[in-house]
mmCIF file of N, CA and C in Angstrom:
data_model
loop_
_atom_site.group_PDB
_atom_site.id
_atom_site.type_symbol
_atom_site.label_atom_id
_atom_site.label_comp_id
_atom_site.label_asym_id
_atom_site.label_seq_id
_atom_site.Cartn_x
_atom_site.Cartn_y
_atom_site.Cartn_z
ATOM 1 N N SER A 1 17.950 -31.674 8.184
ATOM 2 C CA SER A 1 17.770 -32.543 9.336
ATOM 3 C C SER A 1 16.311 -32.967 9.440
ATOM 4 N N PRO A 2 16.035 -34.212 9.778
ATOM 5 C CA PRO A 2 14.655 -34.686 9.908
ATOM 6 C C PRO A 2 13.847 -33.942 10.963
ATOM 7 N N ASP A 3 14.527 -33.258 11.897
ATOM 8 C CA ASP A 3 13.808 -32.531 12.942
ATOM 9 C C ASP A 3 13.395 -31.125 12.518
ATOM 10 N N ASN A 4 13.887 -30.650 11.390
ATOM 11 C CA ASN A 4 13.492 -29.329 10.903
ATOM 12 C C ASN A 4 12.067 -29.369 10.376
ATOM 13 N N THR A 5 11.439 -28.206 10.347
ATOM 14 C CA THR A 5 10.085 -28.135 9.799
ATOM 15 C C THR A 5 10.142 -27.825 8.307
ATOM 16 N N LEU A 6 9.031 -28.049 7.651
ATOM 17 C CA LEU A 6 8.939 -27.677 6.245
ATOM 18 C C LEU A 6 9.094 -26.168 6.085
ATOM 19 N N ALA A 7 8.629 -25.382 7.049
ATOM 20 C CA ALA A 7 8.779 -23.922 6.991
ATOM 21 C C ALA A 7 10.258 -23.538 6.952
ATOM 22 N N GLU A 8 11.080 -24.246 7.712
ATOM 23 C CA GLU A 8 12.522 -23.969 7.696
ATOM 24 C C GLU A 8 13.128 -24.329 6.340
ATOM 25 N N LEU A 9 12.687 -25.423 5.755
ATOM 26 C CA LEU A 9 13.138 -25.798 4.419
ATOM 27 C C LEU A 9 12.730 -24.739 3.404
ATOM 28 N N VAL A 10 11.489 -24.290 3.478
ATOM 29 C CA VAL A 10 10.999 -23.248 2.571
ATOM 30 C C VAL A 10 11.853 -21.988 2.716
ATOM 31 N N ALA A 11 12.161 -21.588 3.944
ATOM 32 C CA ALA A 11 12.968 -20.387 4.177
ATOM 33 C C ALA A 11 14.353 -20.513 3.540
ATOM 34 N N VAL A 12 14.963 -21.684 3.649
ATOM 35 C CA VAL A 12 16.278 -21.900 3.040
ATOM 36 C C VAL A 12 16.181 -21.787 1.519
ATOM 37 N N LEU A 13 15.182 -22.420 0.940
ATOM 38 C CA LEU A 13 15.027 -22.388 -0.517
ATOM 39 C C LEU A 13 14.733 -20.984 -1.026
ATOM 40 N N VAL A 14 13.885 -20.255 -0.321
ATOM 41 C CA VAL A 14 13.565 -18.880 -0.722
ATOM 42 C C VAL A 14 14.807 -17.996 -0.576
ATOM 43 N N GLY A 15 15.565 -18.199 0.498
ATOM 44 C CA GLY A 15 16.798 -17.438 0.676
ATOM 45 C C GLY A 15 17.797 -17.686 -0.440
ATOM 46 N N ARG A 16 17.820 -18.898 -0.928
ATOM 47 C CA ARG A 16 18.775 -19.254 -1.980
ATOM 48 C C ARG A 16 18.283 -18.861 -3.372
ATOM 49 N N TYR A 17 16.972 -19.031 -3.635
ATOM 50 C CA TYR A 17 16.470 -18.860 -4.998
ATOM 51 C C TYR A 17 15.558 -17.655 -5.198
ATOM 52 N N GLY A 18 15.196 -16.954 -4.126
ATOM 53 C CA GLY A 18 14.488 -15.687 -4.246
ATOM 54 C C GLY A 18 12.976 -15.765 -4.329
ATOM 55 N N PRO A 19 12.383 -14.613 -4.664
ATOM 56 C CA PRO A 19 10.927 -14.456 -4.614
ATOM 57 C C PRO A 19 10.147 -15.380 -5.560
ATOM 58 N N GLU A 20 10.735 -15.726 -6.685
ATOM 59 C CA GLU A 20 10.029 -16.635 -7.605
ATOM 60 C C GLU A 20 9.840 -18.006 -6.956
ATOM 61 N N MET A 21 10.850 -18.463 -6.230
ATOM 62 C CA MET A 21 10.725 -19.738 -5.513
ATOM 63 C C MET A 21 9.645 -19.628 -4.444
ATOM 64 N N GLU A 22 9.582 -18.498 -3.759
ATOM 65 C CA GLU A 22 8.551 -18.297 -2.736
ATOM 66 C C GLU A 22 7.156 -18.396 -3.350
ATOM 67 N N ARG A 23 6.983 -17.814 -4.529
ATOM 68 C CA ARG A 23 5.691 -17.878 -5.218
ATOM 69 C C ARG A 23 5.323 -19.323 -5.545
ATOM 70 N N VAL A 24 6.267 -20.081 -6.054
ATOM 71 C CA VAL A 24 6.011 -21.484 -6.408
ATOM 72 C C VAL A 24 5.702 -22.312 -5.158
ATOM 73 N N LEU A 25 6.503 -22.142 -4.114
ATOM 74 C CA LEU A 25 6.313 -22.944 -2.903
ATOM 75 C C LEU A 25 5.010 -22.614 -2.188
ATOM 76 N N SER A 26 4.529 -21.383 -2.336
ATOM 77 C CA SER A 26 3.282 -21.000 -1.657
ATOM 78 C C SER A 26 2.069 -21.741 -2.204
ATOM 79 N N VAL A 27 2.182 -22.293 -3.396
ATOM 80 C CA VAL A 27 1.069 -23.039 -3.991
ATOM 81 C C VAL A 27 1.407 -24.519 -4.182
ATOM 82 N N SER A 28 2.524 -24.947 -3.621
ATOM 83 C CA SER A 28 2.974 -26.332 -3.760
ATOM 84 C C SER A 28 2.507 -27.189 -2.589
ATOM 85 N N ALA A 29 2.487 -28.482 -2.821
ATOM 86 C CA ALA A 29 2.261 -29.462 -1.758
ATOM 87 C C ALA A 29 3.597 -30.156 -1.503
ATOM 88 N N PHE A 30 3.694 -30.823 -0.372
ATOM 89 C CA PHE A 30 4.924 -31.506 0.018
ATOM 90 C C PHE A 30 4.600 -32.967 0.306
ATOM 91 N N LEU A 31 5.427 -33.838 -0.198
ATOM 92 C CA LEU A 31 5.308 -35.261 0.086
ATOM 93 C C LEU A 31 6.426 -35.612 1.061
ATOM 94 N N VAL A 32 6.036 -35.919 2.299
ATOM 95 C CA VAL A 32 6.987 -36.255 3.360
ATOM 96 C C VAL A 32 6.807 -37.740 3.635
ATOM 97 N N GLY A 33 7.801 -38.526 3.240
ATOM 98 C CA GLY A 33 7.614 -39.975 3.293
ATOM 99 C C GLY A 33 6.512 -40.328 2.311
ATOM 100 N N ASP A 34 5.417 -40.900 2.811
ATOM 101 C CA ASP A 34 4.288 -41.213 1.931
ATOM 102 C C ASP A 34 3.065 -40.364 2.254
ATOM 103 N N GLU A 35 3.262 -39.255 2.991
ATOM 104 C CA GLU A 35 2.153 -38.370 3.353
ATOM 105 C C GLU A 35 2.208 -37.065 2.581
ATOM 106 N N LEU A 36 1.102 -36.715 1.959
ATOM 107 C CA LEU A 36 0.969 -35.454 1.244
ATOM 108 C C LEU A 36 0.471 -34.395 2.215
ATOM 109 N N THR A 37 1.114 -33.226 2.221
ATOM 110 C CA THR A 37 0.717 -32.175 3.152
ATOM 111 C C THR A 37 0.987 -30.799 2.567
ATOM 112 N N ARG A 38 0.299 -29.820 3.103
ATOM 113 C CA ARG A 38 0.603 -28.408 2.848
ATOM 114 C C ARG A 38 0.906 -27.700 4.158
ATOM 115 N N ASP A 39 0.943 -28.449 5.240
ATOM 116 C CA ASP A 39 1.182 -27.918 6.579
ATOM 117 C C ASP A 39 2.682 -27.741 6.787
ATOM 118 N N VAL A 40 3.167 -26.497 6.662
ATOM 119 C CA VAL A 40 4.604 -26.254 6.761
ATOM 120 C C VAL A 40 5.120 -26.294 8.194
ATOM 121 N N SER A 41 4.217 -26.466 9.172
ATOM 122 C CA SER A 41 4.672 -26.550 10.560
ATOM 123 C C SER A 41 5.125 -27.962 10.932
ATOM 124 N N ARG A 42 4.877 -28.922 10.079
ATOM 125 C CA ARG A 42 5.257 -30.298 10.416
ATOM 126 C C ARG A 42 6.730 -30.559 10.116
ATOM 127 N N ALA A 43 7.265 -31.586 10.760
ATOM 128 C CA ALA A 43 8.671 -31.954 10.568
ATOM 129 C C ALA A 43 8.898 -32.384 9.127
ATOM 130 N N SER A 44 10.063 -32.071 8.615
ATOM 131 C CA SER A 44 10.336 -32.342 7.209
ATOM 132 C C SER A 44 10.660 -33.801 6.921
ATOM 133 N N GLY A 45 11.109 -34.552 7.910
ATOM 134 C CA GLY A 45 11.494 -35.932 7.637
ATOM 135 C C GLY A 45 12.817 -35.977 6.899
ATOM 136 N N SER A 46 13.261 -37.161 6.534
ATOM 137 C CA SER A 46 14.567 -37.290 5.891
ATOM 138 C C SER A 46 14.517 -37.028 4.395
ATOM 139 N N ALA A 47 13.337 -37.152 3.796
ATOM 140 C CA ALA A 47 13.194 -36.887 2.366
ATOM 141 C C ALA A 47 11.888 -36.144 2.124
ATOM 142 N N VAL A 48 11.975 -35.093 1.318
ATOM 143 C CA VAL A 48 10.799 -34.282 1.000
ATOM 144 C C VAL A 48 10.750 -34.093 -0.505
ATOM 145 N N ASP A 49 9.610 -34.385 -1.097
ATOM 146 C CA ASP A 49 9.371 -34.059 -2.499
ATOM 147 C C ASP A 49 8.466 -32.843 -2.526
ATOM 148 N N ILE A 50 8.806 -31.875 -3.356
ATOM 149 C CA ILE A 50 7.989 -30.673 -3.507
ATOM 150 C C ILE A 50 7.193 -30.837 -4.790
ATOM 151 N N LEU A 51 5.873 -30.712 -4.666
ATOM 152 C CA LEU A 51 4.983 -30.927 -5.802
ATOM 153 C C LEU A 51 4.319 -29.610 -6.180
ATOM 154 N N PRO A 52 4.889 -28.899 -7.152
ATOM 155 C CA PRO A 52 4.246 -27.671 -7.610
ATOM 156 C C PRO A 52 2.979 -28.024 -8.378
ATOM 157 N N PRO A 53 2.101 -27.054 -8.582
ATOM 158 C CA PRO A 53 0.899 -27.335 -9.379
ATOM 159 C C PRO A 53 1.320 -27.852 -10.761
ATOM 160 N N PHE A 54 0.674 -28.911 -11.211
ATOM 161 C CA PHE A 54 1.066 -29.482 -12.498
ATOM 162 C C PHE A 54 -0.110 -29.802 -13.403
ATOM 163 N N ALA A 55 -1.316 -29.421 -13.002
ATOM 164 C CA ALA A 55 -2.488 -29.669 -13.844
ATOM 165 C C ALA A 55 -3.414 -28.462 -13.786
ATOM 166 N N GLY A 56 -4.055 -28.176 -14.876
ATOM 167 C CA GLY A 56 -5.018 -27.078 -14.903
ATOM 168 C C GLY A 56 -6.360 -27.533 -14.382
ATOM 169 N N GLY A 57 -7.231 -26.601 -14.169
ATOM 170 C CA GLY A 57 -8.507 -27.003 -13.603
ATOM 171 C C GLY A 57 -9.668 -26.347 -14.151
#
């Protein structure tokens, strides 16, 4: 639901896929609409892209 928070989405994914998913999501960014965020307290919107780390530094 667009009214849910990203934290609620994270909880569902971790519940379904376990601790490895939690590790990945803890270092991921989220693209909500056209806004990039790491703030899991914000509303999830109707579409969320999860961007895990993909480049070395």
